[in-house]
Short mmCIF file of C-alpha atoms and ligand atoms in Angstrom, two decimals:
data_model
loop_
_atom_site.label_atom_id
_atom_site.label_comp_id
_atom_site.label_asym_id
_atom_site.label_seq_id
_atom_site.Cartn_x
_atom_site.Cartn_y
_atom_site.Cartn_z
CA UNK M 1 21.95 18.86 12.96
CA UNK M 2 23.30 15.44 14.37
CA UNK M 3 24.11 17.54 17.55
CA UNK M 4 25.16 14.29 19.33
CA UNK M 5 27.29 13.44 17.09
CA UNK M 6 25.35 9.40 17.84
CA UNK M 7 23.11 8.71 15.21
CA UNK M 8 23.66 8.50 11.66
CA UNK M 9 24.00 11.89 9.31
CA UNK M 10 21.60 10.71 6.72
CA UNK M 11 18.76 9.62 9.44
CA UNK M 12 18.71 13.53 9.81
CA UNK M 13 16.31 13.61 7.04
CA UNK M 14 14.29 10.46 7.33
CA UNK M 15 9.90 11.71 7.48
CA UNK M 16 8.98 9.60 9.96
CA UNK M 17 5.69 7.43 8.63
CA UNK M 18 2.51 9.60 10.04
CA UNK M 19 -0.60 6.80 10.24
CA UNK M 20 -3.86 7.24 10.59
CA UNK M 21 -5.32 8.61 13.34
CA UNK M 22 -6.10 5.33 15.75
CA UNK M 23 -9.78 4.54 16.87
CA UNK M 24 -8.95 4.63 21.09
CA UNK M 25 -7.27 8.14 20.43
CA UNK M 26 -10.40 9.33 18.84
CA UNK M 27 -12.64 8.08 21.61
CA UNK M 28 -10.76 9.38 24.57
CA UNK M 29 -10.58 13.25 22.79
CA UNK M 30 -13.99 13.17 21.74
CA UNK M 31 -15.31 10.85 24.33
CA UNK M 32 -17.33 9.42 21.12
CA UNK M 33 -18.67 5.62 21.35
CA UNK M 34 -19.34 5.00 17.87
CA UNK M 35 -16.07 5.39 15.55
CA UNK M 36 -15.66 4.44 11.85
CA UNK M 37 -12.23 4.31 10.85
CA UNK M 38 -11.76 4.61 7.50
CA UNK M 39 -8.43 6.22 7.23
CA UNK M 40 -5.45 2.92 6.42
CA UNK M 41 -7.64 1.22 3.96
CA UNK M 42 -8.28 -1.88 6.32
CA UNK M 43 -11.00 -4.58 5.46
CA UNK M 44 -14.32 -3.73 6.83
CA UNK M 45 -14.90 -7.36 6.75
CA UNK M 46 -12.19 -9.15 9.07
CA UNK M 47 -9.90 -11.68 8.59
CA UNK M 48 -10.93 -15.27 6.75
CA UNK M 49 -12.46 -18.19 8.97
CA UNK M 50 -9.81 -20.58 8.37
CA UNK M 51 -7.05 -17.77 9.07
CA UNK M 52 -8.83 -17.16 12.86
CA UNK M 53 -8.67 -21.04 13.27
CA UNK M 54 -5.09 -21.25 12.29
CA UNK M 55 -4.27 -18.02 14.33
CA UNK M 56 -5.73 -20.02 17.62
CA UNK M 57 -3.56 -23.13 17.22
CA UNK M 58 -0.32 -21.35 16.23
CA UNK M 59 -1.01 -19.39 19.90
CA UNK M 60 -0.04 -23.10 21.08
CA UNK M 61 3.80 -22.67 19.59
CA UNK M 62 4.85 -19.52 20.11
CA UNK M 63 7.42 -20.76 23.14
CA UNK M 64 9.11 -21.58 19.59
CA UNK M 65 10.74 -19.23 16.90
CA UNK M 66 8.91 -18.77 13.80
CA UNK M 67 10.30 -21.00 10.80
CA UNK M 68 13.05 -18.61 9.71
CA UNK M 69 12.41 -18.45 6.08
CA UNK M 70 8.65 -18.70 6.46
CA UNK M 71 9.19 -22.31 4.36
CA UNK M 72 5.72 -23.46 4.56
CA UNK M 73 4.26 -19.78 3.36
CA UNK M 74 6.98 -18.86 0.93
CA UNK M 75 6.30 -22.88 -0.84
CA UNK M 76 1.98 -21.89 -0.45
CA UNK M 77 2.62 -18.87 -2.39
CA UNK M 78 5.10 -20.15 -5.01
CA UNK M 79 1.68 -22.73 -5.37
CA UNK M 80 -0.73 -20.07 -5.63
CA UNK M 81 1.49 -17.72 -7.71
CA UNK M 82 2.82 -20.47 -9.85
CA UNK M 83 6.53 -19.12 -9.17
CA UNK M 84 9.38 -21.17 -7.95
CA UNK M 85 9.81 -20.43 -4.07
CA UNK M 86 13.49 -19.14 -4.08
CA UNK M 87 11.97 -16.03 -6.27
CA UNK M 88 9.40 -15.48 -2.52
CA UNK M 89 10.30 -12.93 -0.32
CA UNK M 90 8.10 -13.13 2.77
CA UNK M 91 8.35 -10.23 4.87
CA UNK M 92 6.85 -8.29 8.28
CA UNK M 93 4.30 -6.35 6.01
CA UNK M 94 5.77 -5.67 2.27
CA UNK M 95 6.73 -2.61 4.33
CA UNK M 96 9.91 -4.85 4.74
CA UNK M 97 10.08 -6.05 1.86
CA UNK M 98 9.86 -2.65 0.14
CA UNK M 99 13.07 -1.91 2.77
CA UNK M 100 14.84 -5.07 1.53
CA UNK M 101 15.03 -3.83 -1.78
CA UNK M 102 16.69 -0.49 -0.37
CA UNK M 103 19.13 -2.03 1.50
CA UNK M 104 19.66 -4.71 -0.89
CA UNK M 105 20.04 -2.58 -3.64
CA UNK M 106 21.31 1.21 -2.60
CA UNK M 107 24.60 2.99 -2.76
CA UNK M 108 24.55 6.70 -0.84
CA UNK M 109 24.03 8.87 -3.74
CA UNK M 110 21.98 6.78 -5.85
CA UNK M 111 18.86 8.03 -7.21
CA UNK M 112 15.58 6.33 -6.25
CA UNK M 113 12.49 7.63 -8.58
CA UNK M 114 8.68 7.53 -7.54
CA UNK M 115 5.64 9.17 -8.04
CA UNK M 116 4.19 12.67 -6.26
CA UNK M 117 2.69 12.61 -4.05
CA UNK M 118 4.18 8.65 -3.12
CA UNK M 119 3.62 6.09 -0.29
CA UNK M 120 5.50 7.26 2.14
CA UNK M 121 7.70 4.42 2.12
CA UNK M 122 9.50 5.01 -0.90
CA UNK M 123 10.89 8.40 0.03
CA UNK M 124 11.70 6.79 3.67
CA UNK M 125 13.56 4.09 2.24
CA UNK M 126 15.68 6.31 -0.43
CA UNK M 127 16.28 8.57 2.78
CA UNK M 128 17.44 5.48 4.94
CA UNK M 129 19.87 4.61 2.75
CA UNK M 130 21.26 8.05 2.27
CA UNK M 131 20.53 7.55 -1.87
CA UNK M 132 18.46 11.09 -3.44
CA UNK M 133 14.85 10.94 -4.10
CA UNK M 134 12.92 11.83 -7.44
CA UNK M 135 9.93 12.41 -7.28
CA UNK M 136 7.96 13.21 -10.22
CA UNK M 137 4.30 14.82 -10.31
CA UNK M 138 0.80 12.75 -10.98
CA UNK M 139 -0.90 13.97 -14.36
CA UNK M 140 -4.82 14.09 -13.40
CA UNK M 141 -3.70 11.94 -10.53
CA UNK M 142 -2.02 8.94 -12.63
CA UNK M 143 1.35 8.40 -13.40
CA UNK M 144 3.10 10.36 -15.81
CA UNK M 145 5.67 6.93 -16.75
CA UNK M 146 7.54 9.19 -19.52
CA UNK M 147 8.44 11.73 -17.32
CA UNK M 148 9.52 9.21 -14.58
CA UNK M 149 11.65 7.78 -17.41
CA UNK M 150 13.06 11.26 -18.72
CA UNK M 151 13.94 11.32 -15.38
CA UNK M 152 16.00 8.47 -15.24
CA UNK M 153 20.38 8.71 -15.32
CA UNK M 154 23.26 6.89 -14.75
CA UNK M 155 23.12 7.26 -10.98
CA UNK M 156 19.11 6.56 -10.67
CA UNK M 157 18.91 2.73 -9.47
CA UNK M 158 15.16 2.42 -8.03
CA UNK M 159 12.19 3.38 -9.70
CA UNK M 160 8.71 2.72 -7.20
CA UNK M 161 5.38 2.18 -9.13
CA UNK M 162 2.44 1.61 -7.02
CA UNK M 163 -0.37 0.26 -9.20
CA UNK M 164 -3.16 0.69 -8.12
CA UNK M 165 -1.41 4.45 -6.74
CA UNK M 166 -2.27 5.33 -3.07
CA UNK M 167 -3.30 7.17 -2.26
CA UNK M 168 -5.16 7.87 -6.09
CA UNK M 169 -6.55 4.49 -6.56
CA UNK M 170 -5.19 4.63 -10.36
CA UNK M 171 -3.98 2.45 -12.08
CA UNK M 172 -0.98 2.03 -15.09
CA UNK M 173 -1.98 -0.82 -18.53
CA UNK M 174 -0.24 -3.14 -18.77
CA UNK M 175 0.79 -1.38 -22.33
CA UNK M 176 1.74 1.64 -20.61
CA UNK M 177 3.89 -0.47 -18.08
CA UNK M 178 5.84 -2.63 -20.98
CA UNK M 179 6.59 0.48 -22.93
CA UNK M 180 7.86 2.36 -19.82
CA UNK M 181 10.03 -1.03 -19.08
CA UNK M 182 11.30 -1.20 -22.57
CA UNK M 183 12.71 2.40 -22.31
CA UNK M 184 14.85 1.47 -19.66
CA UNK M 185 18.64 1.09 -19.10
CA UNK M 186 19.74 -1.83 -17.40
CA UNK M 187 21.14 -0.64 -14.68
CA UNK M 188 17.44 0.24 -13.56
CA UNK M 189 15.07 -2.08 -11.02
CA UNK M 190 11.79 -1.16 -11.07
CA UNK M 191 9.58 -1.74 -7.94
CA UNK M 192 5.49 -2.34 -8.69
CA UNK M 193 3.77 -2.16 -5.76
CA UNK M 194 0.97 -4.23 -5.89
CA UNK M 195 -0.55 -4.04 -2.14
CA UNK M 196 -4.44 -3.71 -3.81
CA UNK M 197 -3.30 -6.35 -6.62
CA UNK M 198 -7.06 -8.52 -6.17
CA UNK M 199 -9.31 -5.24 -5.97
CA UNK M 200 -8.99 -4.42 -9.33
CA UNK M 201 -11.04 -5.65 -11.57
CA UNK M 202 -9.23 -3.92 -15.10
CA UNK M 203 -9.02 -6.09 -18.11
CA UNK M 204 -6.03 -3.66 -19.04
CA UNK M 205 -4.34 -4.21 -15.26
CA UNK M 206 -1.13 -6.21 -16.66
CA UNK M 207 0.36 -9.89 -14.63
CA UNK M 208 3.68 -8.46 -13.62
CA UNK M 209 4.62 -11.25 -12.69
CA UNK M 210 5.18 -11.75 -16.79
CA UNK M 211 8.17 -9.74 -16.29
CA UNK M 212 9.59 -11.48 -13.35
CA UNK M 213 9.33 -15.01 -15.59
CA UNK M 214 11.36 -12.85 -18.14
CA UNK M 215 13.91 -11.96 -16.55
CA UNK M 216 13.41 -8.06 -16.06
CA UNK M 217 14.55 -5.93 -13.32
CA UNK M 218 11.10 -5.76 -11.88
CA UNK M 219 9.89 -6.47 -8.55
CA UNK M 220 6.64 -6.51 -6.93
CA UNK M 221 5.23 -6.36 -3.96
CA UNK M 222 2.04 -8.02 -2.56
CA UNK M 223 0.44 -8.16 0.89
CA UNK M 224 -1.75 -9.90 3.09
CA UNK M 225 -2.75 -6.47 5.40
CA UNK M 226 -5.59 -5.37 2.26
CA UNK M 227 -7.89 -7.47 1.36
CA UNK M 228 -6.42 -10.24 3.32
CA UNK M 229 -7.49 -8.21 6.24
CA UNK M 230 -4.21 -9.03 8.37
CA UNK M 231 -2.96 -5.54 8.98
CA UNK M 232 -2.33 -6.17 12.12
CA UNK M 233 -0.07 -9.15 12.02
CA UNK M 234 2.35 -8.17 9.64
CA UNK M 235 2.83 -9.93 6.86
CA UNK M 236 3.48 -9.76 2.58
CA UNK M 237 6.03 -10.97 -0.24
CA UNK M 238 7.77 -9.97 -2.87
CA UNK M 239 8.84 -11.37 -6.15
CA UNK M 240 11.90 -11.33 -6.98
CA UNK M 241 13.16 -11.89 -10.17
CA UNK M 242 15.65 -14.92 -9.67
CA UNK M 243 19.00 -12.22 -11.23
CA UNK M 244 18.54 -10.36 -7.91
CA UNK M 245 16.79 -12.94 -5.58
CA UNK M 246 20.48 -13.22 -4.40
CA UNK M 247 20.95 -9.89 -3.08
CA UNK M 248 17.46 -10.06 -1.50
CA UNK M 249 18.85 -13.09 0.46
CA UNK M 250 21.52 -11.60 1.89
CA UNK M 251 19.61 -8.64 3.79
CA UNK M 252 16.88 -11.04 5.30
CA UNK M 253 16.66 -10.61 8.77
CA UNK M 254 16.08 -13.81 10.75
CA UNK M 255 12.97 -14.96 12.10
CA UNK M 256 11.11 -11.89 10.68
CA UNK M 257 7.36 -13.07 10.36
CA UNK M 258 5.50 -14.26 13.28
CA UNK M 259 4.39 -17.81 13.65
CA UNK M 260 1.14 -16.71 13.73
CA UNK M 261 1.27 -14.67 10.89
CA UNK M 262 2.65 -17.69 8.45
CA UNK M 263 -0.14 -19.61 9.45
CA UNK M 264 -3.09 -17.55 9.41
CA UNK M 265 -1.68 -16.02 5.51
CA UNK M 266 -0.87 -20.41 4.61
CA UNK M 267 -4.71 -20.34 5.91
CA UNK M 268 -6.06 -17.60 3.70
CA UNK M 269 -4.68 -18.85 0.46
CA UNK M 270 -6.49 -22.08 1.18
CA UNK M 271 -10.10 -20.39 1.40
CA UNK M 272 -11.36 -19.76 -1.98
CA UNK M 273 -14.22 -17.37 -0.81
CA UNK M 274 -12.60 -14.62 1.21
CA UNK M 275 -10.65 -12.62 -2.39
CA UNK M 276 -13.77 -12.78 -4.49
CA UNK M 277 -16.43 -11.74 -1.92
CA UNK M 278 -14.34 -8.53 -1.00
CA UNK M 279 -13.53 -7.54 -4.29
CA UNK M 280 -17.37 -7.78 -5.22
CA UNK M 281 -18.07 -6.22 -1.98
CA UNK M 282 -15.73 -3.52 -2.52
CA UNK M 283 -16.50 -2.90 -6.59
CA UNK M 284 -20.46 -1.97 -4.81
CA UNK M 285 -18.58 0.12 -2.39
CA UNK M 286 -16.82 1.89 -4.79
CA UNK M 287 -19.48 2.39 -7.03
CA UNK M 288 -21.32 4.41 -4.47
CA UNK M 289 -19.35 6.45 -3.67
CA UNK M 290 -18.71 6.85 -6.93
CA UNK M 291 -22.40 7.64 -7.28
CA UNK M 292 -22.90 9.90 -4.11
CA UNK M 293 -20.04 12.59 -4.89
CA UNK M 294 -20.92 12.67 -8.92
CA UNK M 295 -24.68 13.77 -7.28
CA UNK M 296 -22.59 15.92 -4.14
CA UNK M 297 -21.04 17.48 -6.84
CA UNK M 298 -17.38 16.62 -5.56
CA UNK M 299 -14.70 14.98 -8.54
CA UNK M 300 -11.61 12.55 -7.65
CA UNK M 301 -9.89 9.57 -9.90
CA UNK M 302 -11.69 6.54 -10.81
CA UNK M 303 -10.33 4.43 -7.94
CA UNK M 304 -9.49 0.60 -8.74
CA UNK M 305 -8.51 0.28 -5.05
CA UNK M 306 -10.52 -0.31 -1.74
CA UNK M 307 -10.10 3.84 -1.16
CA UNK M 308 -11.19 6.67 -3.02
CA UNK M 309 -9.35 10.08 -3.41
CA UNK M 310 -11.93 13.17 -3.91
CA UNK M 311 -11.79 16.74 -3.69
CA UNK M 312 -13.50 18.38 -1.50
CA UNK M 313 -12.54 21.67 -2.50
CA UNK M 314 -12.29 23.13 0.99
CA UNK M 315 -9.89 22.89 3.29
CA UNK M 316 -9.18 19.34 4.13
CA UNK M 317 -7.89 19.60 7.44
CA UNK M 318 -11.49 21.03 8.46
CA UNK M 319 -13.13 18.70 6.72
CA UNK M 320 -11.80 16.32 8.57
CA UNK M 321 -12.30 17.56 11.76
CA UNK M 322 -15.79 18.21 11.43
CA UNK M 323 -16.37 13.99 9.80
CA UNK M 324 -14.17 13.57 13.37
CA UNK M 325 -16.88 15.18 15.32
CA UNK M 326 -19.32 12.33 13.96
CA UNK M 327 -17.27 9.55 14.37
CA UNK M 328 -15.21 8.87 10.88
CA UNK M 329 -11.74 8.93 10.22
CA UNK M 330 -10.54 9.46 7.00
CA UNK M 331 -7.02 10.72 5.71
CA UNK M 332 -6.32 14.38 4.75
CA UNK M 333 -4.79 15.22 1.77
CA UNK M 334 -2.40 17.72 2.96
CA UNK M 335 -0.21 14.89 3.91
CA UNK M 336 -0.09 13.83 0.06
CA UNK M 337 0.33 18.15 -0.84
CA UNK M 338 -3.63 17.68 -1.60
CA UNK M 339 -4.87 20.37 0.98
CA UNK M 340 -8.73 20.21 -0.25
CA UNK M 341 -8.67 15.96 -1.06
CA UNK M 342 -9.28 13.44 1.51
CA UNK M 343 -8.65 9.81 0.76
CA UNK M 344 -11.92 7.18 2.37
CA UNK M 345 -11.36 3.58 2.37
CA UNK M 346 -14.44 1.10 1.55
CA UNK M 347 -15.91 0.18 4.85
CA UNK M 348 -19.41 -2.23 5.19
CA UNK M 349 -22.33 -0.74 3.13
CA UNK M 350 -23.40 0.72 6.06
CA UNK M 351 -20.61 2.37 7.44
CA UNK M 352 -20.49 3.86 3.65
CA UNK M 353 -23.72 4.80 4.01
CA UNK M 354 -23.14 6.91 7.10
CA UNK M 355 -20.27 8.53 5.90
CA UNK M 356 -21.86 10.10 3.22
CA UNK M 357 -24.33 11.18 5.08
CA UNK M 358 -21.76 12.77 7.64
CA UNK M 359 -19.45 14.12 4.82
CA UNK M 360 -22.84 15.58 2.89
CA UNK M 361 -23.58 17.97 6.44
CA UNK M 362 -19.76 18.42 6.74
CA UNK M 363 -19.95 20.10 3.36
CA UNK M 364 -22.47 23.10 4.40
CA UNK M 365 -20.66 23.38 7.46
CA UNK M 366 -16.88 23.66 6.21
CA UNK M 367 -17.01 26.84 3.73
CA UNK M 368 -15.42 26.14 0.50
CA UNK M 369 -11.68 26.70 0.25
C1 LIG C 1 -1.10 -0.43 2.11
C2 LIG C 1 0.06 -0.60 1.59
C3 LIG C 1 1.05 -1.61 1.34
C4 LIG C 1 1.28 -2.62 2.39
O1 LIG C 1 1.95 -2.22 3.56
P1 LIG C 1 1.99 -3.50 4.22
O2 LIG C 1 3.35 -3.56 4.97
O3 LIG C 1 1.71 -4.74 3.79
O4 LIG C 1 0.88 -3.50 5.55
C5 LIG C 1 2.07 -1.48 0.95
N1 LIG C 1 2.08 -0.45 -0.25
C6 LIG C 1 0.93 0.75 0.10
C7 LIG C 1 1.37 1.64 -1.82
C8 LIG C 1 0.14 0.33 0.29
O5 LIG C 1 -1.34 1.62 0.43
#
């Protein structure tokens, strides 16, 4: 309604992000001492020891502003990715880089296509920019790229594809993506969100940087929040083809990434063990969950990420509350419009086993929907 008349009209329809329930809140409300949070796809293993050391050292330099362009981190990423530094945009989490993409490219009334249910930042970015949201339903938990291509109009500007997708953990293959990109007109930019890139072990998963090299209208996002276990620091990045990087540079906020975050990210890239170890432990966790769900007669998509999405065939809010009373925080599917599903992050082996025990008890307690 904009009753005060002060706010921008368009922000009235912005849906604020709803985060996973914080551990402290559950402790306060239920008086539980041991709580396991499997709600936000954080790493259960913590940052690299190299990153811990770099963070401690960086504290000494927080009197000064950080490097404005995250130069050393940009150079380290360029090296890591085999990309020129000019294509790399570091942000306060990849969330900021997604937001920057909206600022750089979206005019009011232009259309933004994404899968339904989406990662929450995509509709939010469209809403903030007064663009028009065009959600296209997933089919069997997977992006319907044909339907997304058909949804393109003259007004389409951005298409978001989370690969793997959140909340489902499904991927689109390189061949599918290539065919999709080939079918798009030149006025459309495809934003490939690879927050879970490092977890994927499927051979059909694309090397999306190839499309950046080819100068296609493709922007790729990655993050230090997931396998690198630095979610609390807020640091992620985008890889932007040369012809689009000028626009991104225009909207970059000064000093957007803290000294501690920059240094921790650089140190993480220099640790050769963290990613392969995290990927392998995660694979075991996913395999364990999938086997247990099968035993319990529950179904969901095969996940390529560090979480599983599963149909409990019960009201997910009731399942959530019952799991909470046993000390497990998960994400409910109702926020994604899937009212019998829950999304569960892979924890440590012990956490995963504890969760399955709790779930098994909850399934007998909560009646089928
Ligand atoms: C977790 C996640 C991100 C990462 O966000 P950060 O701001 O880098 O913490 C981005 N996209 C998706 C789909 C995610 O699930």
